[in-house]
Amino acid sequence: MSRLGSLGARLYRGEVGYDFVAKRMIWYGLSILITITAIVGLSVRGLHMGIEFSGGAVFTTPKTSISADDAREKAEESADGHTAIAQKLGSGGLRIQISDLDTEAAQPVQKALAKELGVESSKINTQLVGPSWGEEIAKKAWQGLAIFMLLVVIYLAIAFEWRMALAALIALVHDLTITVGVYALVGFEVTPGTVIGLLTILGYSLYDTVVVFDGLRESTKDLTKQTRYTYSEIANRSLNGTLVRSINTTVVALLPVAALLFIGGGFLGAGMLNDISLALFVGLAAGAYSSIFIATPLVADLKERDPQMKALATRVRAKRAAAAARAESSGKAAPADDADDDADPEDVEPRDAADEEAEREEAAAAGVVGQRGTQPTRPQSSTRNQPGRNRGRGRPSGKRR
């Protein structure tokens, strides 16, 4: 077995672990700092909306030796300062797009590019894009996001509980805020590919959270009938049990996305790949972080406010204090597990009537065998020394069957 697999098995059995829940205030502070940075970046720099959302013109040139930078500078000069984006195509031509450009303003740009390339204006393919199409896409995206959030909350509230649904919703908003903030800070163009990437990361982020919540639900069944662990401790054990699985899932998902972002977008200059891969890369990383450091500690925080969990925590602390006092009075330190193994009525799981009846029948059968094999010695008399008088002794009814 590999070291990572061995570590995962030990984490699952609770032999080792890191106390994520106890240090939750550190994670909360770090998340607040990152979120504030993302919001400030979004407020100061704003999002660079693509031509599909803001409208504009797209110019496609034939094969040319002019670089993309030179063509971009020429287009910006002729477009009265409008920002232009130039990209080299595989056919050797150029694709230049300028936002917020109408039909009248597009004609001078077309003529300037034709003059720069030394071709006729008719060789420059010009397409005008209106903002209405992008607005419709944005509207549908917001509707899809709202419906997705609502369905997630309803499902988690039914399958788990409302505290887990609230924690998952906060984690999703956390991931989206960070991803949009990174987009604003980096200055990438927001295109329909960006919207697709943002909607895709919601599923990845929710997956890790639900895996941890499912393990937590199984571990906390009949939790109040014992006095060994508090809810926060059980939550931390469940989180450690799925830690390696969450890391493996995230790494496997990030590797191809990183290849698209750094190789496909960085070296090959593929603009659409940049839009999708950046949203996926940031969203997957933020989703893994939120499922480990935000969602589960937040559930533990909310659950510990429940009166039953407060009473359980009080009983656990009282039992541990009593065990420590006994160990101190005896003059030796007892291991932590010894305190947990003390006889406590609350540690014993309740048994149903069928189990008790079966145990009584087994005890009765054992009594029959024991009485037949080892009869007690009694004073012998003339009347009870007869062989037939002791038949049937040891049976529940005392009668011959």
Short mmCIF file of C-alpha atoms in Angstrom, two decimals:
data_model
loop_
_atom_site.label_atom_id
_atom_site.label_comp_id
_atom_site.label_asym_id
_atom_site.label_seq_id
_atom_site.Cartn_x
_atom_site.Cartn_y
_atom_site.Cartn_z
CA MET A 1 0.00 0.00 0.00
CA SER A 2 1.30 3.50 -0.85
CA ARG A 3 2.06 6.04 1.84
CA LEU A 4 -0.92 8.15 0.82
CA GLY A 5 -3.21 5.11 0.93
CA SER A 6 -1.85 4.11 4.33
CA LEU A 7 -2.38 7.63 5.59
CA GLY A 8 -5.94 7.62 4.28
CA ALA A 9 -6.67 4.34 6.06
CA ARG A 10 -5.25 5.69 9.33
CA LEU A 11 -7.24 8.90 8.96
CA TYR A 12 -10.42 6.88 8.32
CA ARG A 13 -9.85 4.75 11.44
CA GLY A 14 -9.14 7.84 13.53
CA GLU A 15 -5.58 6.80 14.41
CA VAL A 16 -4.21 10.13 13.18
CA GLY A 17 -5.87 13.39 12.24
CA TYR A 18 -5.75 17.16 12.20
CA ASP A 19 -8.21 19.18 14.23
CA PHE A 20 -9.78 21.31 11.49
CA VAL A 21 -12.92 22.10 13.49
CA ALA A 22 -11.11 23.38 16.58
CA LYS A 23 -9.13 25.86 14.45
CA ARG A 24 -12.15 27.04 12.52
CA MET A 25 -11.70 30.68 13.50
CA ILE A 26 -8.42 30.71 11.57
CA TRP A 27 -10.14 29.36 8.46
CA TYR A 28 -13.01 31.81 8.84
CA GLY A 29 -10.59 34.72 9.06
CA LEU A 30 -8.62 33.54 6.03
CA SER A 31 -11.81 33.13 3.98
CA ILE A 32 -13.04 36.58 5.00
CA LEU A 33 -9.70 38.08 3.95
CA ILE A 34 -9.78 36.35 0.55
CA THR A 35 -13.42 37.30 0.00
CA ILE A 36 -12.78 40.96 0.86
CA THR A 37 -9.85 41.01 -1.57
CA ALA A 38 -12.05 39.56 -4.30
CA ILE A 39 -14.82 42.09 -3.64
CA VAL A 40 -12.35 45.00 -3.65
CA GLY A 41 -10.85 43.79 -6.93
CA LEU A 42 -14.32 43.47 -8.41
CA SER A 43 -15.28 46.96 -7.25
CA VAL A 44 -12.09 48.71 -8.35
CA ARG A 45 -11.24 46.98 -11.61
CA GLY A 46 -14.60 45.54 -12.54
CA LEU A 47 -15.21 42.75 -15.01
CA HIS A 48 -13.93 42.97 -18.55
CA MET A 49 -17.10 42.03 -20.36
CA GLY A 50 -16.69 40.32 -23.69
CA ILE A 51 -18.14 41.48 -26.94
CA GLU A 52 -21.04 39.07 -26.54
CA PHE A 53 -22.25 41.05 -23.51
CA SER A 54 -21.25 44.62 -24.38
CA GLY A 55 -21.66 44.51 -28.17
CA GLY A 56 -19.06 45.55 -30.72
CA ALA A 57 -17.33 44.48 -33.92
CA VAL A 58 -15.17 41.50 -34.89
CA PHE A 59 -12.68 41.82 -37.74
CA THR A 60 -11.15 38.76 -39.38
CA THR A 61 -8.21 39.29 -41.73
CA PRO A 62 -6.66 37.00 -44.33
CA LYS A 63 -3.22 35.46 -43.86
CA THR A 64 -0.67 38.15 -43.02
CA SER A 65 2.82 38.61 -41.61
CA ILE A 66 1.80 41.46 -39.31
CA SER A 67 1.92 40.58 -35.62
CA ALA A 68 -1.13 40.62 -33.38
CA ASP A 69 0.29 43.48 -31.29
CA ASP A 70 0.77 45.74 -34.30
CA ALA A 71 -2.74 45.02 -35.56
CA ARG A 72 -4.18 45.71 -32.10
CA GLU A 73 -2.43 49.09 -31.84
CA LYS A 74 -3.62 50.10 -35.31
CA ALA A 75 -7.19 49.09 -34.51
CA GLU A 76 -7.20 51.06 -31.23
CA GLU A 77 -5.87 54.17 -33.00
CA SER A 78 -8.63 54.05 -35.59
CA ALA A 79 -11.32 53.21 -33.02
CA ASP A 80 -10.86 56.41 -30.99
CA GLY A 81 -9.30 54.69 -27.98
CA HIS A 82 -11.64 51.67 -27.72
CA THR A 83 -9.85 48.62 -26.33
CA ALA A 84 -9.07 46.00 -28.95
CA ILE A 85 -8.15 42.33 -28.54
CA ALA A 86 -6.10 40.72 -31.33
CA GLN A 87 -5.50 37.00 -31.68
CA LYS A 88 -3.46 35.05 -34.22
CA LEU A 89 -5.48 32.35 -35.98
CA GLY A 90 -4.26 28.98 -37.10
CA SER A 91 -4.73 29.92 -40.76
CA GLY A 92 -2.25 32.78 -40.36
CA GLY A 93 -4.87 35.49 -40.22
CA LEU A 94 -5.89 37.73 -37.35
CA ARG A 95 -9.06 38.06 -35.31
CA ILE A 96 -9.55 41.53 -33.83
CA GLN A 97 -12.51 42.40 -31.65
CA ILE A 98 -13.44 45.81 -30.29
CA SER A 99 -16.21 46.28 -27.74
CA ASP A 100 -18.81 49.07 -27.76
CA LEU A 101 -18.36 49.73 -31.47
CA ASP A 102 -21.32 50.50 -33.74
CA THR A 103 -21.61 50.29 -37.51
CA GLU A 104 -20.41 53.83 -38.26
CA ALA A 105 -17.34 53.50 -36.01
CA ALA A 106 -16.50 50.08 -37.47
CA GLN A 107 -15.98 51.33 -41.03
CA PRO A 108 -12.86 53.46 -40.28
CA VAL A 109 -11.32 50.52 -38.43
CA GLN A 110 -11.94 48.22 -41.37
CA LYS A 111 -10.28 50.66 -43.77
CA ALA A 112 -7.30 51.21 -41.45
CA LEU A 113 -6.70 47.49 -41.10
CA ALA A 114 -6.96 46.98 -44.84
CA LYS A 115 -4.41 49.74 -45.43
CA GLU A 116 -2.07 48.29 -42.79
CA LEU A 117 -2.27 44.81 -44.29
CA GLY A 118 -2.11 46.04 -47.87
CA VAL A 119 -5.36 44.40 -48.93
CA GLU A 120 -8.76 45.62 -50.06
CA SER A 121 -11.40 46.51 -47.48
CA SER A 122 -13.65 43.75 -48.78
CA LYS A 123 -11.04 41.19 -47.71
CA ILE A 124 -11.56 42.19 -44.08
CA ASN A 125 -14.55 40.29 -42.76
CA THR A 126 -16.50 42.50 -40.35
CA GLN A 127 -19.21 41.22 -38.01
CA LEU A 128 -21.26 43.41 -35.70
CA VAL A 129 -22.54 41.89 -32.46
CA GLY A 130 -25.34 43.50 -30.50
CA PRO A 131 -25.46 43.45 -26.70
CA SER A 132 -28.96 41.94 -26.60
CA TRP A 133 -27.67 38.42 -27.21
CA GLY A 134 -25.21 38.67 -24.33
CA GLU A 135 -27.85 40.12 -22.06
CA GLU A 136 -30.09 37.16 -22.83
CA ILE A 137 -27.28 34.75 -21.98
CA ALA A 138 -26.57 36.57 -18.71
CA LYS A 139 -30.26 36.51 -17.82
CA LYS A 140 -30.51 32.77 -18.45
CA ALA A 141 -27.33 32.18 -16.46
CA TRP A 142 -28.69 34.06 -13.45
CA GLN A 143 -31.95 32.13 -13.67
CA GLY A 144 -30.08 28.84 -13.85
CA LEU A 145 -27.92 29.79 -10.88
CA ALA A 146 -30.95 30.76 -8.77
CA ILE A 147 -32.79 27.54 -9.61
CA PHE A 148 -29.66 25.48 -8.88
CA MET A 149 -29.17 27.12 -5.49
CA LEU A 150 -32.82 26.61 -4.56
CA LEU A 151 -32.78 22.93 -5.52
CA VAL A 152 -29.53 22.37 -3.64
CA VAL A 153 -30.94 23.89 -0.45
CA ILE A 154 -34.16 21.87 -0.70
CA TYR A 155 -32.32 18.59 -1.37
CA LEU A 156 -29.81 19.02 1.43
CA ALA A 157 -32.50 20.10 3.88
CA ILE A 158 -34.49 16.93 3.10
CA ALA A 159 -31.59 14.48 2.78
CA PHE A 160 -29.58 15.87 5.71
CA GLU A 161 -30.80 18.88 7.71
CA TRP A 162 -31.21 22.63 7.35
CA ARG A 163 -27.87 23.40 9.00
CA MET A 164 -26.00 21.42 6.37
CA ALA A 165 -28.05 23.05 3.61
CA LEU A 166 -27.16 26.51 4.95
CA ALA A 167 -23.46 25.62 5.25
CA ALA A 168 -23.37 24.25 1.69
CA LEU A 169 -25.07 27.38 0.35
CA ILE A 170 -22.54 29.63 2.11
CA ALA A 171 -19.70 27.53 0.69
CA LEU A 172 -21.09 27.86 -2.85
CA VAL A 173 -21.43 31.64 -2.55
CA HIS A 174 -17.89 31.73 -1.15
CA ASP A 175 -16.55 29.83 -4.19
CA LEU A 176 -18.39 31.99 -6.73
CA THR A 177 -17.25 35.23 -5.07
CA ILE A 178 -13.60 34.17 -5.10
CA THR A 179 -13.77 33.01 -8.73
CA VAL A 180 -15.39 36.24 -9.96
CA GLY A 181 -12.92 38.30 -7.93
CA VAL A 182 -9.95 36.50 -9.47
CA TYR A 183 -11.42 37.17 -12.91
CA ALA A 184 -11.56 40.87 -12.09
CA LEU A 185 -8.02 40.97 -10.70
CA VAL A 186 -6.49 39.03 -13.61
CA GLY A 187 -8.42 41.02 -16.20
CA PHE A 188 -9.61 38.08 -18.28
CA GLU A 189 -12.49 38.70 -20.61
CA VAL A 190 -15.88 37.47 -19.51
CA THR A 191 -17.40 35.41 -22.32
CA PRO A 192 -20.12 32.75 -22.55
CA GLY A 193 -17.33 30.26 -21.83
CA THR A 194 -16.81 31.99 -18.49
CA VAL A 195 -20.48 31.55 -17.64
CA ILE A 196 -20.28 27.86 -18.52
CA GLY A 197 -17.21 27.46 -16.31
CA LEU A 198 -18.87 29.20 -13.36
CA LEU A 199 -21.93 26.98 -13.57
CA THR A 200 -19.75 23.88 -13.89
CA ILE A 201 -17.73 24.49 -10.72
CA LEU A 202 -20.89 24.51 -8.62
CA GLY A 203 -21.28 20.78 -9.10
CA TYR A 204 -17.64 20.04 -8.25
CA SER A 205 -17.78 22.22 -5.15
CA LEU A 206 -20.99 20.62 -3.95
CA TYR A 207 -19.69 17.07 -4.52
CA ASP A 208 -16.92 17.22 -1.92
CA THR A 209 -19.24 18.92 0.57
CA VAL A 210 -21.93 16.25 0.22
CA VAL A 211 -19.36 13.45 0.64
CA VAL A 212 -18.23 14.90 3.97
CA PHE A 213 -21.82 15.55 5.08
CA ASP A 214 -22.85 11.98 4.28
CA GLY A 215 -20.07 10.57 6.45
CA LEU A 216 -20.96 13.02 9.20
CA ARG A 217 -24.60 11.96 9.12
CA GLU A 218 -23.68 8.30 9.51
CA SER A 219 -21.26 9.02 12.35
CA THR A 220 -23.70 11.10 14.38
CA LYS A 221 -26.55 8.59 14.58
CA ASP A 222 -27.59 8.12 18.24
CA LEU A 223 -24.86 10.56 19.22
CA THR A 224 -26.62 11.68 22.40
CA LYS A 225 -26.65 8.10 23.77
CA GLN A 226 -22.90 8.15 24.43
CA THR A 227 -20.51 10.37 26.35
CA ARG A 228 -17.22 9.75 24.57
CA TYR A 229 -17.26 12.49 21.89
CA THR A 230 -18.90 15.83 21.24
CA TYR A 231 -20.48 16.73 17.91
CA SER A 232 -17.48 18.82 16.89
CA GLU A 233 -15.13 15.90 17.54
CA ILE A 234 -17.26 13.53 15.48
CA ALA A 235 -17.40 16.11 12.68
CA ASN A 236 -13.63 16.42 12.71
CA ARG A 237 -13.22 12.62 12.58
CA SER A 238 -15.58 12.43 9.60
CA LEU A 239 -13.68 15.22 7.86
CA ASN A 240 -10.35 13.47 8.39
CA GLY A 241 -11.85 10.22 7.15
CA THR A 242 -12.67 11.74 3.76
CA LEU A 243 -9.66 14.08 3.56
CA VAL A 244 -7.49 11.95 1.27
CA ARG A 245 -10.44 11.20 -0.98
CA SER A 246 -11.23 14.90 -1.34
CA ILE A 247 -7.60 15.72 -2.11
CA ASN A 248 -7.33 12.96 -4.70
CA THR A 249 -10.55 14.03 -6.40
CA THR A 250 -9.45 17.65 -6.54
CA VAL A 251 -5.97 16.90 -7.86
CA VAL A 252 -7.30 14.60 -10.58
CA ALA A 253 -9.78 17.27 -11.66
CA LEU A 254 -7.22 20.11 -11.54
CA LEU A 255 -4.56 18.42 -13.68
CA PRO A 256 -6.42 18.54 -17.03
CA VAL A 257 -7.80 21.99 -16.25
CA ALA A 258 -4.28 23.25 -15.49
CA ALA A 259 -3.13 21.81 -18.83
CA LEU A 260 -5.86 23.76 -20.61
CA LEU A 261 -5.03 26.97 -18.75
CA PHE A 262 -1.24 27.02 -18.82
CA ILE A 263 -0.48 25.04 -21.97
CA GLY A 264 -3.51 25.55 -24.17
CA GLY A 265 -4.12 29.15 -23.15
CA GLY A 266 -0.61 30.29 -22.29
CA PHE A 267 1.49 28.77 -25.05
CA LEU A 268 -1.06 28.28 -27.80
CA GLY A 269 -2.91 31.54 -27.18
CA ALA A 270 -6.37 30.02 -27.25
CA GLY A 271 -8.69 32.70 -25.87
CA MET A 272 -11.79 30.59 -25.28
CA LEU A 273 -9.70 28.00 -23.40
CA ASN A 274 -8.48 30.75 -21.08
CA ASP A 275 -12.03 31.81 -20.26
CA ILE A 276 -13.27 28.34 -19.36
CA SER A 277 -10.10 26.93 -17.78
CA LEU A 278 -9.49 29.89 -15.45
CA ALA A 279 -13.02 29.68 -14.05
CA LEU A 280 -12.70 25.92 -13.60
CA PHE A 281 -9.22 26.08 -12.05
CA VAL A 282 -10.06 28.75 -9.49
CA GLY A 283 -13.48 27.29 -8.77
CA LEU A 284 -12.19 23.74 -8.19
CA ALA A 285 -9.47 24.94 -5.84
CA ALA A 286 -11.89 27.18 -3.95
CA GLY A 287 -14.46 24.37 -3.77
CA ALA A 288 -11.96 21.94 -2.24
CA TYR A 289 -10.92 24.58 0.28
CA SER A 290 -14.49 25.45 1.27
CA SER A 291 -15.61 21.83 1.67
CA ILE A 292 -12.76 21.14 4.11
CA PHE A 293 -12.23 24.42 5.93
CA ILE A 294 -15.64 26.15 5.73
CA ALA A 295 -18.64 23.83 5.29
CA THR A 296 -17.96 21.19 7.96
CA PRO A 297 -16.69 23.58 10.67
CA LEU A 298 -19.71 25.79 9.98
CA VAL A 299 -22.07 22.84 10.46
CA ALA A 300 -20.34 22.01 13.73
CA ASP A 301 -20.71 25.62 14.85
CA LEU A 302 -24.43 25.64 14.09
CA LYS A 303 -25.02 22.19 15.60
CA GLU A 304 -23.22 22.98 18.85
CA ARG A 305 -25.85 25.67 19.50
CA ASP A 306 -28.50 22.95 19.76
CA PRO A 307 -29.58 22.32 23.40
CA GLN A 308 -29.06 18.56 23.07
CA MET A 309 -25.52 19.03 21.74
CA LYS A 310 -24.79 21.52 24.53
CA ALA A 311 -25.95 18.97 27.10
CA LEU A 312 -23.87 16.27 25.44
CA ALA A 313 -20.76 18.46 25.51
CA THR A 314 -21.36 19.14 29.22
CA ARG A 315 -21.63 15.40 29.97
CA VAL A 316 -18.49 14.63 27.98
CA ARG A 317 -16.48 17.27 29.81
CA ALA A 318 -17.81 16.13 33.18
CA LYS A 319 -16.90 12.52 32.48
CA ARG A 320 -13.42 13.43 31.34
CA ALA A 321 -12.90 15.63 34.38
CA ALA A 322 -14.01 12.81 36.70
CA ALA A 323 -11.67 10.37 34.95
CA ALA A 324 -8.78 12.82 35.27
CA ALA A 325 -9.55 13.33 38.95
CA ARG A 326 -9.56 9.56 39.56
CA ALA A 327 -6.28 9.19 37.74
CA GLU A 328 -4.74 12.03 39.73
CA SER A 329 -5.96 10.64 43.04
CA SER A 330 -4.51 7.22 42.21
CA GLY A 331 -1.12 8.81 41.59
CA LYS A 332 -0.74 7.84 37.92
CA ALA A 333 -1.91 9.31 34.65
CA ALA A 334 -4.47 7.18 32.87
CA PRO A 335 -4.59 7.08 29.09
CA ALA A 336 -7.31 9.03 27.38
CA ASP A 337 -8.97 5.86 26.15
CA ASP A 338 -9.19 4.43 29.68
CA ALA A 339 -11.56 7.20 30.63
CA ASP A 340 -13.69 6.37 27.66
CA ASP A 341 -13.85 2.68 28.54
CA ASP A 342 -15.33 3.23 32.02
CA ALA A 343 -18.65 1.67 32.62
CA ASP A 344 -21.23 4.28 31.86
CA PRO A 345 -24.89 3.51 31.31
CA GLU A 346 -25.04 6.13 28.58
CA ASP A 347 -22.27 4.40 26.59
CA VAL A 348 -24.28 1.18 26.28
CA GLU A 349 -26.48 1.05 23.25
CA PRO A 350 -30.12 0.15 23.96
CA ARG A 351 -31.32 -3.34 23.06
CA ASP A 352 -34.73 -4.21 21.81
CA ALA A 353 -37.10 -6.81 23.25
CA ALA A 354 -36.19 -9.45 20.66
CA ASP A 355 -32.51 -9.35 21.68
CA GLU A 356 -33.37 -9.66 25.36
CA GLU A 357 -35.73 -12.60 24.69
CA ALA A 358 -33.05 -14.37 22.67
CA GLU A 359 -30.53 -13.90 25.48
CA ARG A 360 -32.98 -15.30 28.03
CA GLU A 361 -33.58 -18.39 25.87
CA GLU A 362 -29.82 -18.93 25.46
CA ALA A 363 -29.33 -18.54 29.20
CA ALA A 364 -32.13 -21.04 29.86
CA ALA A 365 -30.62 -23.55 27.45
CA ALA A 366 -27.21 -23.12 29.06
CA GLY A 367 -28.79 -23.67 32.47
CA VAL A 368 -30.34 -26.97 31.31
CA VAL A 369 -27.00 -28.26 30.09
CA GLY A 370 -25.16 -27.13 33.21
CA GLN A 371 -27.69 -28.70 35.55
CA ARG A 372 -27.63 -31.97 33.66
CA GLY A 373 -23.85 -32.12 33.68
CA THR A 374 -23.18 -31.04 37.25
CA GLN A 375 -25.84 -31.91 39.75
CA PRO A 376 -25.27 -30.60 43.28
CA THR A 377 -24.58 -33.18 45.98
CA ARG A 378 -27.45 -33.65 48.36
CA PRO A 379 -27.87 -35.84 51.42
CA GLN A 380 -29.06 -39.23 50.25
CA SER A 381 -32.19 -40.68 51.73
CA SER A 382 -34.00 -43.90 51.23
CA THR A 383 -36.79 -42.25 49.31
CA ARG A 384 -34.72 -39.89 47.01
CA ASN A 385 -32.03 -42.40 46.15
CA GLN A 386 -34.18 -44.02 43.54
CA PRO A 387 -33.00 -43.45 39.93
CA GLY A 388 -36.37 -42.44 38.53
CA ARG A 389 -37.02 -39.65 41.01
CA ASN A 390 -34.52 -37.18 39.53
CA ARG A 391 -35.76 -37.38 35.97
CA GLY A 392 -36.88 -34.08 34.58
CA ARG A 393 -34.82 -32.04 37.02
CA GLY A 394 -33.12 -29.09 35.32
CA ARG A 395 -35.94 -28.56 32.80
CA PRO A 396 -37.92 -25.31 33.04
CA SER A 397 -41.17 -27.15 33.71
CA GLY A 398 -39.73 -29.95 35.90
CA LYS A 399 -41.83 -32.44 33.96
CA ARG A 400 -40.90 -35.28 31.69
CA ARG A 401 -41.15 -34.40 27.99
#
